[in-house]
Backbone as a ProteinNet text record, in pm:
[ID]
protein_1_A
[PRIMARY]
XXXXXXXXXXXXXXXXXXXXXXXXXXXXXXXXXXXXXXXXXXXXXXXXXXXXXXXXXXXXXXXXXXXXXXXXXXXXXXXXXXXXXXXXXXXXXXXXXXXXXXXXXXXXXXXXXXXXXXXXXXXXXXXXXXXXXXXXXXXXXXXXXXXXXXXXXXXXXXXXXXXXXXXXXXXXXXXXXXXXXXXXXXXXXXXXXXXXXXXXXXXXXXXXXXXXXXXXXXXXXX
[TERTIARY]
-2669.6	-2794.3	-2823	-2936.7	-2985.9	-3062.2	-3000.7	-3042.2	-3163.9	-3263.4	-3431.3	-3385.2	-3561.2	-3611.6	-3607.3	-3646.3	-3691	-3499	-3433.1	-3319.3	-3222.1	-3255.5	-3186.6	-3228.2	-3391.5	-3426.3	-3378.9	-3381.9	-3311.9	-3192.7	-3115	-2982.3	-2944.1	-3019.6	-3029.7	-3100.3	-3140.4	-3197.7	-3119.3	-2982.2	-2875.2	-2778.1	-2729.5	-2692.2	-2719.3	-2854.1	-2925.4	-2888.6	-2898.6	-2868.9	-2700.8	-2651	-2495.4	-2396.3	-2434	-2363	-2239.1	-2172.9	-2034.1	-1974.7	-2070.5	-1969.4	-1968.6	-1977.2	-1881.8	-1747.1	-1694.5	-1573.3	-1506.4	-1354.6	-1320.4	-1311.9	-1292.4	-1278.4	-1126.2	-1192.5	-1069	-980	-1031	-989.9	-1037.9	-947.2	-1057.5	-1147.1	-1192.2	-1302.4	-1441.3	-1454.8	-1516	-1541.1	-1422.6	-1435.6	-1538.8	-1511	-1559.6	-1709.2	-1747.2	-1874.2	-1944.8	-1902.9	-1959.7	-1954.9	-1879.7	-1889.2	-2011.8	-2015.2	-2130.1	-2275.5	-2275.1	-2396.7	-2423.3	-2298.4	-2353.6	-2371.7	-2321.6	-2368.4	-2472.2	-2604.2	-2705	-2810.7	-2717.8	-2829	-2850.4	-2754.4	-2787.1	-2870	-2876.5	-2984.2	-3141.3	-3132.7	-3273.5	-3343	-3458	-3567.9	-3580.2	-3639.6	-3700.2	-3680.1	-3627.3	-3568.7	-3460	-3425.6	-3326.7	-3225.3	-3090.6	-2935.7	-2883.6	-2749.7	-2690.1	-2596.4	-2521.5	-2457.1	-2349.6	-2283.3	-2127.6	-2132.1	-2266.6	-2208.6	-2144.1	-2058.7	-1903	-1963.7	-1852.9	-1842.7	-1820	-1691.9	-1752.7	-1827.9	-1982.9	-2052.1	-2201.6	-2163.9	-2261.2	-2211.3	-2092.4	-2046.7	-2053.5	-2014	-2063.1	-2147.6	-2265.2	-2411.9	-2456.5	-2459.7	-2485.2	-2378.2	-2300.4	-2225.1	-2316.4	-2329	-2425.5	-2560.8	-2662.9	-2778.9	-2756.9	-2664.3	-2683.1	-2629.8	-2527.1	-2510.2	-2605.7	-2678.7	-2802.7	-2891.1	-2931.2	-2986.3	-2974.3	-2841.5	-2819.9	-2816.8	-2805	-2814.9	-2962.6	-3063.3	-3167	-3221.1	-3225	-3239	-3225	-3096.3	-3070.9	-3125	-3161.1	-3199.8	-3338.6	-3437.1	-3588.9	-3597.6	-3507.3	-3513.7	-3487.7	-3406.5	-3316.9	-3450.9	-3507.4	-3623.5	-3772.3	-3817.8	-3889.9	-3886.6	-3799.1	-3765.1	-3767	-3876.8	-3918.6	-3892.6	-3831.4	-3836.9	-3941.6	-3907.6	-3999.3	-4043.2	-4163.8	-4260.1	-4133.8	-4096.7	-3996.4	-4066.4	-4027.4	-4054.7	-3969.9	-3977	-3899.6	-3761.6	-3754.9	-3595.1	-3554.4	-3597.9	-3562	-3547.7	-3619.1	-3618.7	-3503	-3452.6	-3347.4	-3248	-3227.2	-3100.4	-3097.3	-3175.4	-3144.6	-3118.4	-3131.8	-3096	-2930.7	-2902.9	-2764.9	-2660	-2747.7	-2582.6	-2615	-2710.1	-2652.2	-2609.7	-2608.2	-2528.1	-2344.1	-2350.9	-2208.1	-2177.5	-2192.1	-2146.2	-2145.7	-2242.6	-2218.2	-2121.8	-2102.7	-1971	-1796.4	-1787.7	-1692.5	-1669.7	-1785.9	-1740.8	-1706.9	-1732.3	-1709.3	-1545.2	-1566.3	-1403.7	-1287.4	-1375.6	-1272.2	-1207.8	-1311.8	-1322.9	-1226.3	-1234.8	-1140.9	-1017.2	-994.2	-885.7	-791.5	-905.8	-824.5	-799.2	-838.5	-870.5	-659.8	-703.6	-585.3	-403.7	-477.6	-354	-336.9	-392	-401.4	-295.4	-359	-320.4	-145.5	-100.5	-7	89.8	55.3	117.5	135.8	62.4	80.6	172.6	138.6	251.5	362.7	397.2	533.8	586.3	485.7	558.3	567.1	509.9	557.3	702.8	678.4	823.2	966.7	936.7	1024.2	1102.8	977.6	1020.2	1079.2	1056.1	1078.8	1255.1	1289.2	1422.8	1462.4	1472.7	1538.8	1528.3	1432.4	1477.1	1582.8	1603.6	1669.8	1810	1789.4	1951.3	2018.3	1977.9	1966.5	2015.1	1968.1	2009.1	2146.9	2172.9	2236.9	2379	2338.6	2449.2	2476.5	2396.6	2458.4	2547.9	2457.9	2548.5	2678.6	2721.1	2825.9	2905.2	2878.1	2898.8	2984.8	2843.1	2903.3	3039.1	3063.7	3090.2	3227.6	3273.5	3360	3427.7	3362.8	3447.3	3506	3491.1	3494.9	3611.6	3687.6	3846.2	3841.4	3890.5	3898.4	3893.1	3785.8	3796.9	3881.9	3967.5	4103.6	3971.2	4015.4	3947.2	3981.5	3846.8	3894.5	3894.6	3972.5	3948	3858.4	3732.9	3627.9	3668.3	3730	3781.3	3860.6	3980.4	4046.5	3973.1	3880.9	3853.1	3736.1	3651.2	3556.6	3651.8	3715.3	3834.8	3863.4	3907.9	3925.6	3824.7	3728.8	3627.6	3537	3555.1	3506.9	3588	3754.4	3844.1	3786.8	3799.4	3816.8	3666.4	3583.3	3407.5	3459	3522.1	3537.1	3627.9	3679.2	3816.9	3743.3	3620.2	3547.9	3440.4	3446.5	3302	3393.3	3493.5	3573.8	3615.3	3645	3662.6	3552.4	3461.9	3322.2	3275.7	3287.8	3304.5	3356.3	3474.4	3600.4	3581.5	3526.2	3514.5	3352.2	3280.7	3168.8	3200.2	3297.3	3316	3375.2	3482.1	3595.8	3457.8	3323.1	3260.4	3177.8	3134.8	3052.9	3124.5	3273.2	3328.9	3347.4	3386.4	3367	3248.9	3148.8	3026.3	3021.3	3101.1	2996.3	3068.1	3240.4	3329.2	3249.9	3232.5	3179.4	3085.8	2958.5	2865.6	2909.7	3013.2	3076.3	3136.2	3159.2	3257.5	3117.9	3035.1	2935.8	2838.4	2805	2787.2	2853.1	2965.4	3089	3076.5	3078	3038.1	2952.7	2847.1	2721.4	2713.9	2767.5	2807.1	2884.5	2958.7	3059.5	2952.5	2879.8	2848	2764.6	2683.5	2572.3	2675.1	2745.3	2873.4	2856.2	2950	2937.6	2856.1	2770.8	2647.2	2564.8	2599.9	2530.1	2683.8	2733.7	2883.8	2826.4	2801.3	2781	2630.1	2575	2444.9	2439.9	2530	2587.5	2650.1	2754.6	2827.3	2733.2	2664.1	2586.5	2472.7	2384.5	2322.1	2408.4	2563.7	2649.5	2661.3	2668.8	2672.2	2593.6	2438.9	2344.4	2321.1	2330.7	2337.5	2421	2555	2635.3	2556.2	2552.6	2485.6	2365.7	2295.9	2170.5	2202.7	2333.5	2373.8	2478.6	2546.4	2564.7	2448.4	2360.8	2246.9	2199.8	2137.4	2066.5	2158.5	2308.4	2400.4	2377.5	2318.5	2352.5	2248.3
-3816.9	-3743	-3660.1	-3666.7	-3590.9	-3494.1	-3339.2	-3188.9	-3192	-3143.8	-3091	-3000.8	-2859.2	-2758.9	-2693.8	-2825.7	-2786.7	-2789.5	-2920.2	-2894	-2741.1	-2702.9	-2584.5	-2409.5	-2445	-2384	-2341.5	-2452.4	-2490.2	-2463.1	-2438.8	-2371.6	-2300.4	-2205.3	-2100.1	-2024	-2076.3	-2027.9	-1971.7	-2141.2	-2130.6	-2061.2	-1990.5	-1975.2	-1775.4	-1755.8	-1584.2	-1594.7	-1704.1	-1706.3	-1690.8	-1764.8	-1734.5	-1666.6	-1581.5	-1512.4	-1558	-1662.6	-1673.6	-1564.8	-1478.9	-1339.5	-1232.4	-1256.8	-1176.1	-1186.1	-1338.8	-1301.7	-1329	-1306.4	-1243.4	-1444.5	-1424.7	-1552.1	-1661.1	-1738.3	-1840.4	-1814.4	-1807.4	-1784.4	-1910.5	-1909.7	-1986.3	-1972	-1832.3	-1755.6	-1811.7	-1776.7	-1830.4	-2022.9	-2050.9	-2218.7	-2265.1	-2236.2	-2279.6	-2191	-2065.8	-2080.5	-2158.6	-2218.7	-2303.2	-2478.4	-2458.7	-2582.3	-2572.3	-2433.5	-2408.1	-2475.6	-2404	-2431.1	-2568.4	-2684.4	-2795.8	-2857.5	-2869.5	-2894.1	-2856.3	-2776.9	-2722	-2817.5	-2818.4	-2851.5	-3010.4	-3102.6	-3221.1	-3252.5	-3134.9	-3177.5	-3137.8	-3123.6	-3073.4	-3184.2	-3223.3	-3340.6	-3341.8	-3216.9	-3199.7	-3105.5	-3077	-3240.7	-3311.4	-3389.7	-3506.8	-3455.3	-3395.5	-3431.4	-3527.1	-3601	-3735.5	-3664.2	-3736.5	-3727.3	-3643.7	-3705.1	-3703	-3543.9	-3486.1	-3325.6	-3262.4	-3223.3	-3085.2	-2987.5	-2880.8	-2782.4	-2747.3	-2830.7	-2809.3	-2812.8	-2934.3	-2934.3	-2930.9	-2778.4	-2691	-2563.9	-2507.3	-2420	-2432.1	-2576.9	-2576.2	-2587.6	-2646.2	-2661.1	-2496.2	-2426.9	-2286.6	-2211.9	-2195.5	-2138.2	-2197.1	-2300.3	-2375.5	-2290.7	-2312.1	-2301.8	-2107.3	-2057.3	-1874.6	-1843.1	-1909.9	-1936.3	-1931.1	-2031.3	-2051.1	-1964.3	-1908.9	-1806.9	-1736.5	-1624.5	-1504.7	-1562	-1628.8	-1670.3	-1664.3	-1743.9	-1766.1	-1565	-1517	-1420.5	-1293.4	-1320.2	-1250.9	-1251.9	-1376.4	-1438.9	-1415.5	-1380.6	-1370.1	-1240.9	-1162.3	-989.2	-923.5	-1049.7	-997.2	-1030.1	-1094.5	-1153.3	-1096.2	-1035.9	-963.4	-864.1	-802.7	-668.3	-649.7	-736.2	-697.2	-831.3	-783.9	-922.9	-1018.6	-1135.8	-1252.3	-1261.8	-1337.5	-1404.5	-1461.3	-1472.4	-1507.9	-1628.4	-1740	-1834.3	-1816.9	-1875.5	-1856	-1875.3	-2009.4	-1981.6	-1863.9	-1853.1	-1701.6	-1636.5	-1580.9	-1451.9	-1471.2	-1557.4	-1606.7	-1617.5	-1671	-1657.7	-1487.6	-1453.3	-1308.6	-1220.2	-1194.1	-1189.9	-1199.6	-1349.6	-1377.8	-1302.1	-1319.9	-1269.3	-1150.4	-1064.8	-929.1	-918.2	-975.8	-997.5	-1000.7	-1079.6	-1156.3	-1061.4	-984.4	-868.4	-725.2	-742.4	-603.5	-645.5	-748.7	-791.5	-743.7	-865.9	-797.4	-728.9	-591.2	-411	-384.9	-412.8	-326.4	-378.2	-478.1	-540.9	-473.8	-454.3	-387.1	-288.8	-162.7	-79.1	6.7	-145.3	-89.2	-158	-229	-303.7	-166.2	-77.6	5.8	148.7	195.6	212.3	240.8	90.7	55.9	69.5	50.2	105.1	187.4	318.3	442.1	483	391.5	480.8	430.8	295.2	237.7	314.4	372	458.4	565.3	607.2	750.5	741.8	706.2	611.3	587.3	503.7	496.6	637.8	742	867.2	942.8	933.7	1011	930.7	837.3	789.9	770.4	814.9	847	992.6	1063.3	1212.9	1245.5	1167.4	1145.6	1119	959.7	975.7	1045.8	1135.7	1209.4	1341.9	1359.8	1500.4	1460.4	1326	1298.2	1283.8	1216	1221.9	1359.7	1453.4	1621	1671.5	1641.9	1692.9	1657.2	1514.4	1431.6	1464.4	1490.4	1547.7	1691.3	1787.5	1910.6	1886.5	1844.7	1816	1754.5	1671.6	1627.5	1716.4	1806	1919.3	2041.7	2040.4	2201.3	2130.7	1970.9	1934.5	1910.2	1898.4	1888.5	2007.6	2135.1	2316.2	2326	2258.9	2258.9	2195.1	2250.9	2210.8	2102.5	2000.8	1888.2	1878.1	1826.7	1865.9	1772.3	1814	1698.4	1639.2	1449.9	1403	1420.3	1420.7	1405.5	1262.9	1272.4	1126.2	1157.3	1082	1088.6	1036.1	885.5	812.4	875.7	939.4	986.3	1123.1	1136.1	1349.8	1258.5	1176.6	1112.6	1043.8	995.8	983.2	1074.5	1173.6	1302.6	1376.5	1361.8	1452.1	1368.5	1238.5	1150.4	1163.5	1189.9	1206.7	1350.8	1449.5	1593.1	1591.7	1473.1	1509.8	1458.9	1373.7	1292.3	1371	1433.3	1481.1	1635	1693.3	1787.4	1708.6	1617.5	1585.5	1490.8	1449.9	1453.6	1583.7	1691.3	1785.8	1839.6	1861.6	1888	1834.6	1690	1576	1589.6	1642.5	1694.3	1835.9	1914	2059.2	2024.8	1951.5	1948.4	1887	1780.3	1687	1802.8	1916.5	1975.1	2060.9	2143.6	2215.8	2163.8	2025.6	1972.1	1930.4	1899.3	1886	2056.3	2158.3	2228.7	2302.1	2273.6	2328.3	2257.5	2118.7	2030.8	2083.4	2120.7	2184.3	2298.5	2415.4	2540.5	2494.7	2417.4	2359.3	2281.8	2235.9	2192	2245.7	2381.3	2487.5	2576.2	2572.3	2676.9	2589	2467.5	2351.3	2383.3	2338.2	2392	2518.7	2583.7	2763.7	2775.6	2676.9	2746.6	2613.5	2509.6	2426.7	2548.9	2552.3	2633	2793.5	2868.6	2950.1	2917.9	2801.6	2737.2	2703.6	2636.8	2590.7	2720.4	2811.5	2953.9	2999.8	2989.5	3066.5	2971.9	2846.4	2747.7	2836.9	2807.9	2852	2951.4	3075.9	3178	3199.1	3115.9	3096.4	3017.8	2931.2	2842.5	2960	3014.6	3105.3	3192.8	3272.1	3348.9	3308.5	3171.2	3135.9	3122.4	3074.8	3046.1	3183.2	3282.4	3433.2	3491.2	3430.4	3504.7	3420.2	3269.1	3239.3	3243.9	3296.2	3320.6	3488.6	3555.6	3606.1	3639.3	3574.7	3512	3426.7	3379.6	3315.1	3426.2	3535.1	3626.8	3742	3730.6	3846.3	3750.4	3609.7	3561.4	3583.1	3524	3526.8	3599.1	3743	3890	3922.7
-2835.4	-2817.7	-2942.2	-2994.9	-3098.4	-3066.7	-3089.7	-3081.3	-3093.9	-3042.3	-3114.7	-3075.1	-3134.2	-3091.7	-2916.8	-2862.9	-2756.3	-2664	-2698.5	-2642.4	-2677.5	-2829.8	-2823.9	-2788.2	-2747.9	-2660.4	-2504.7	-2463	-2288.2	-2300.7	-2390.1	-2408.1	-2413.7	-2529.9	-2523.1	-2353.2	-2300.8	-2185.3	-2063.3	-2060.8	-2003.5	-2017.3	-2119.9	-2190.8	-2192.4	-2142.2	-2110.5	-1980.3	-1939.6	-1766.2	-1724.7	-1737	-1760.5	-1805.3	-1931.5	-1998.1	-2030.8	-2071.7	-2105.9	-2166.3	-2255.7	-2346.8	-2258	-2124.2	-2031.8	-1999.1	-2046.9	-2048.4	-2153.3	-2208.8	-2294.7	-2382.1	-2576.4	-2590	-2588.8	-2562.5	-2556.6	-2419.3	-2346.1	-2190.6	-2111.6	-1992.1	-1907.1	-1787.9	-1805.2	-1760.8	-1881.8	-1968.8	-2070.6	-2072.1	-2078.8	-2091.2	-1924.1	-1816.4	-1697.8	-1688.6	-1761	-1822.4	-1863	-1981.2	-2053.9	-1984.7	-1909.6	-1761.9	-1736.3	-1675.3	-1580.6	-1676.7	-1742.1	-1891.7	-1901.3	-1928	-1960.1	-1825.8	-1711.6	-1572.8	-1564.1	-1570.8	-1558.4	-1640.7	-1785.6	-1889.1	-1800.3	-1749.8	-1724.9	-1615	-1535.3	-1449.1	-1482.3	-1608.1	-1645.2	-1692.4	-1612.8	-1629	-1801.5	-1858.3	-1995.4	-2035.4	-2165.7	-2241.4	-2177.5	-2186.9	-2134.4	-2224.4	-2184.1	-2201.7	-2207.6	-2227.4	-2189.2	-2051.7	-1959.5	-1864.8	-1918.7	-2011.5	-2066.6	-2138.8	-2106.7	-2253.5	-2151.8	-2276.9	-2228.5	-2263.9	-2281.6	-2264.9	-2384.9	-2450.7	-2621.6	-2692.9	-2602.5	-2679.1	-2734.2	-2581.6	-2602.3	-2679	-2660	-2704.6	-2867.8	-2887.9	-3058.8	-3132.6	-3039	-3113.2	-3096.9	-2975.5	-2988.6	-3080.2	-3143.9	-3232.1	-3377.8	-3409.1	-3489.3	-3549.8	-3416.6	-3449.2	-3475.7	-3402.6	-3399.6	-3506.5	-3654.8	-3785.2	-3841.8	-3854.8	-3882.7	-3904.8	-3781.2	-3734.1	-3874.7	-3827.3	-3886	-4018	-4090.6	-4222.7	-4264	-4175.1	-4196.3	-4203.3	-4086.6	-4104.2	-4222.7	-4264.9	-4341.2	-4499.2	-4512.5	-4635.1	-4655	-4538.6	-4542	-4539.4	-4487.7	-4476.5	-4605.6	-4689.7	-4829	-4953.9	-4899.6	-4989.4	-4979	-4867.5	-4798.6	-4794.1	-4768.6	-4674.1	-4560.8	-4503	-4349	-4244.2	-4165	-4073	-4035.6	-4049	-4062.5	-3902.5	-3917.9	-3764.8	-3653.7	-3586.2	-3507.9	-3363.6	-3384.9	-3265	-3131.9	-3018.8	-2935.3	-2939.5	-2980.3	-3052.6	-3066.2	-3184.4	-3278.5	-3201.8	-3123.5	-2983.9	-2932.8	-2877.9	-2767.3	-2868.1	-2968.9	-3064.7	-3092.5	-3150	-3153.7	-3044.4	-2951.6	-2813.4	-2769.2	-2791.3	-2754.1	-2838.1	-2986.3	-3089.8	-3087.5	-3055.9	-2984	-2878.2	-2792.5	-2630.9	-2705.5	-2764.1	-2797.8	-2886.7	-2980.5	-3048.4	-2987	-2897	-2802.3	-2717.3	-2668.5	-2573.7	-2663.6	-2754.5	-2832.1	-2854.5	-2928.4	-2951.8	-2849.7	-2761.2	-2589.8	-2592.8	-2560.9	-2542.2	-2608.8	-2786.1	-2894.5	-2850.4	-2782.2	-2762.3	-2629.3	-2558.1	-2441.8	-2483.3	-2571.3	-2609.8	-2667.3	-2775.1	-2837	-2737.4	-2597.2	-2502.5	-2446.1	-2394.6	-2366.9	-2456.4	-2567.3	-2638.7	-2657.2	-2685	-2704.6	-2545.9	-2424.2	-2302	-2255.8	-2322.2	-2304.1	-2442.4	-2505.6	-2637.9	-2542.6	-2489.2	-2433.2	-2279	-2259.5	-2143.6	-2202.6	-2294.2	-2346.8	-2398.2	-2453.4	-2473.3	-2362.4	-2247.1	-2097	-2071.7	-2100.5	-2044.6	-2107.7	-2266.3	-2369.4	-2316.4	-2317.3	-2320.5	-2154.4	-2053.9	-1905.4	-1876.9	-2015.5	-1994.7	-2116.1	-2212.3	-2273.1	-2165.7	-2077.9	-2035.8	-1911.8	-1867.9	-1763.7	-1797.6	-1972.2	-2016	-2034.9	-2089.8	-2097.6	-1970.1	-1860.9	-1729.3	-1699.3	-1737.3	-1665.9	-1778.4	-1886.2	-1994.4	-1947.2	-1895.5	-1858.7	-1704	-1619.9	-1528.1	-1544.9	-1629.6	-1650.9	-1697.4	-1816.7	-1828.8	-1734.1	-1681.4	-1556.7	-1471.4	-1424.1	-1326.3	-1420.1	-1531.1	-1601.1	-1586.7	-1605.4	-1631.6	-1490.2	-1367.8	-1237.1	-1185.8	-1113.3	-1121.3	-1001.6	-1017.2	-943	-794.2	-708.4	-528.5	-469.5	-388	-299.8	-249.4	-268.5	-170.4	-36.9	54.7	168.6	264.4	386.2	425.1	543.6	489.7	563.3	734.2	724.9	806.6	949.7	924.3	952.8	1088.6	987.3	1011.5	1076.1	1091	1176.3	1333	1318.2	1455	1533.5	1446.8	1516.1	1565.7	1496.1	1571.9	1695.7	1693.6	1810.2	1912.1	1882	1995.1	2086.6	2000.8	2001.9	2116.5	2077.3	2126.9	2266.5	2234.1	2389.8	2515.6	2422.7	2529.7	2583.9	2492.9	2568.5	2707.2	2653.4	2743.6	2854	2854.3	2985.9	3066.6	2948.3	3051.8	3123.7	3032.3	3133.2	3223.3	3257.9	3396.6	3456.2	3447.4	3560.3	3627.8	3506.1	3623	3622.8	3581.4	3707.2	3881.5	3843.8	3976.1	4038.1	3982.8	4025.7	4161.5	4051.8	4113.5	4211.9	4170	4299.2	4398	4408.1	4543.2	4615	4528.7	4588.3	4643.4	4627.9	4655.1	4816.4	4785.9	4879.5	4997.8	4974.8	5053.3	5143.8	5089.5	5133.3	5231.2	5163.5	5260	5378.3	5373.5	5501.5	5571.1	5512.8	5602.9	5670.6	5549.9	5655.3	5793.4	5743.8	5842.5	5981.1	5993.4	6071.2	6157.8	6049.6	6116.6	6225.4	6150.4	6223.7	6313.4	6389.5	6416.6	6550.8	6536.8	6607.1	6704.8	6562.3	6644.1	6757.5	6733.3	6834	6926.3	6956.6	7061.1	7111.9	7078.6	7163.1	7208	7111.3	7172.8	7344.7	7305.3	7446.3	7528.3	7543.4	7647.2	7689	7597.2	7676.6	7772.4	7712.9	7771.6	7895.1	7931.9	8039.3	8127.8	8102.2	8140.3	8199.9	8151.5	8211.1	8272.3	8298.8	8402.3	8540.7	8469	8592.9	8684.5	8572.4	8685.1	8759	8661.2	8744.4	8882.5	8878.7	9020.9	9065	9068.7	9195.9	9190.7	9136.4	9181.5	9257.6	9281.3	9335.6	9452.4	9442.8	9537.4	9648.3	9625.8	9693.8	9767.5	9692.3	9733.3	9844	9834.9	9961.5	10088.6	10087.1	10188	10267.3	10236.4	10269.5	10340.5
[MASK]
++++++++++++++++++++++++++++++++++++++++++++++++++++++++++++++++++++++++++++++++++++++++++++++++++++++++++++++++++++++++++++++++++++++++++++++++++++++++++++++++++++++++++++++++++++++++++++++++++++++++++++++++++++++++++++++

C-alpha cells in the first residue's frame, strides 16, 4: 500500500483518538495501542488500508511523517521567522508531537519523582538499621556488665506447679463434698425433729380427745 495525504491524515486521527503516548515506550501497553490503531485503520471504507497493516506499521509511518514535520517546520520558521500556513495534516501532526513530548516530560518527571522518593527511603532505612545496630550494640553491652542468671528449668517448675494446682483443687472437692454431706446431714436431723415433734404433738392430741370423752362419757352416766 502506498501512503497519501489523505491516509496519513486518518492516522493521525486514530492516533488523537487512542493516544498510545499514554503509555510508557516500548511496553506492551503501548504496542496493543498501536494494535488498536491499525485494527481501526482497516475498517475504514476511505481511504482504503490493506488487511495485513501492523502495528509497526503504523507506528513507523507516524514516527516518519512527525520527522518530517518538525524538520519541515523548523526550516520555514528559520527562514521566515513566523510560522508557516498549516493544512490539516499539519494541525494534527503538531498536536500529537506535543501530546508525545508532554507525555514523556511528565513521565521524566515522575520518573525523577520516584527516585528522589526511593533515595529517601533508602536513607530512612539506612539510618533505621544503624540506629537498630546502636541499640542492639548497647544492649549487648549493659547485658555483658550483668553477672550471669542460673538457668532455670522451665519443665520441671511447670510439673510442679500443675501437681501443686491439682492437689489444691482436690482438696477443695473434698471439703466441699466433706460440707455438702454435712449440710445434707443436719437437714436430715432437723427433718427428723420436726418429724418427731408432729408425732407427739398428734399423740397428745389423740390423748387428749381420748380424755375429754371419757370424760363426757362419765358426766352423761351421772
Amino acid at each position: 500500500m502506498e501512503w497519501s495525504e489523505a491516509h496519513d491524515i486518518q492516522l493521525c486521527r486514530e492516533i488523537m483518538v487512542t493516544n498510545p503516548f499514554s503509555a510508557k515506550r516500548k511496553t506492551s501497553d503501548r504496542k496493543r495501542l498501536w494494535e488498536t490503531i491499525a485494527r481501526n485503520l482497516v475498517k475504514v471504507n476511505s481511504p482504503k488500508f490493506k488487511t495485513s497493516l501492523s502495528e509497526r506499521a503504523v507506528r513507523e509511518r507516524y514516527m516518519r511523517i512527525a520527522q518530517r514535520f518538525k524538520a519541515k517546520m523548523n526550516e520555514e520558521i528559520k527562514a521566515s521567522g513566523i510560522s508557516p500556513e498549516q493544512c490539516e495534516l499539519d494541525v494534527l501532526l503538531e498536536e500529537l508531537t506535543e501530546r508525545e513530548e508532554m507525555a514523556e516530560e511528565e513521565r521524566f518527571q515522575q520518573g525523577k519523582k520516584s527516585e528522589k522518593g526511593q533515595e529517601k527511603a533508602k536513607d530512612i532505612r539506612l539510618k533505621a538499621m544503624e540506629k537498630l545496630s546502636q541499640t542492639k550494640k548497647r544492649k549487648s553491652e549493659e547485658n555483658s556488665d550483668d553477672p550471669p542468671k542460673k538457668s532455670r528449668r522451665v519443665g520441671s517448675e511447670t510439673l510442679s506447679f500443675l501437681k501443686e494446682k491439682n492437689e489444691r483443687e482436690m482438696d477443695f472437692k473434698q471439703k466441699e463434698l466433706e460440707l455438702r454431706s454435712k449440710e445434707y446431714e443436719e437437714e436430715r436431723k432437723r427433718r427428723d425433729e420436726a418429724e418427731k415433734r408432729q408425732d407427739s404433738m398428734m399423740q397428745m392430741f389423740v390423748q387428749q380427745n381420748q380424755l375429754m370423752l371419757s370424760l363426757i362419757s362419765k358426766l352423761t352416766d351421772k
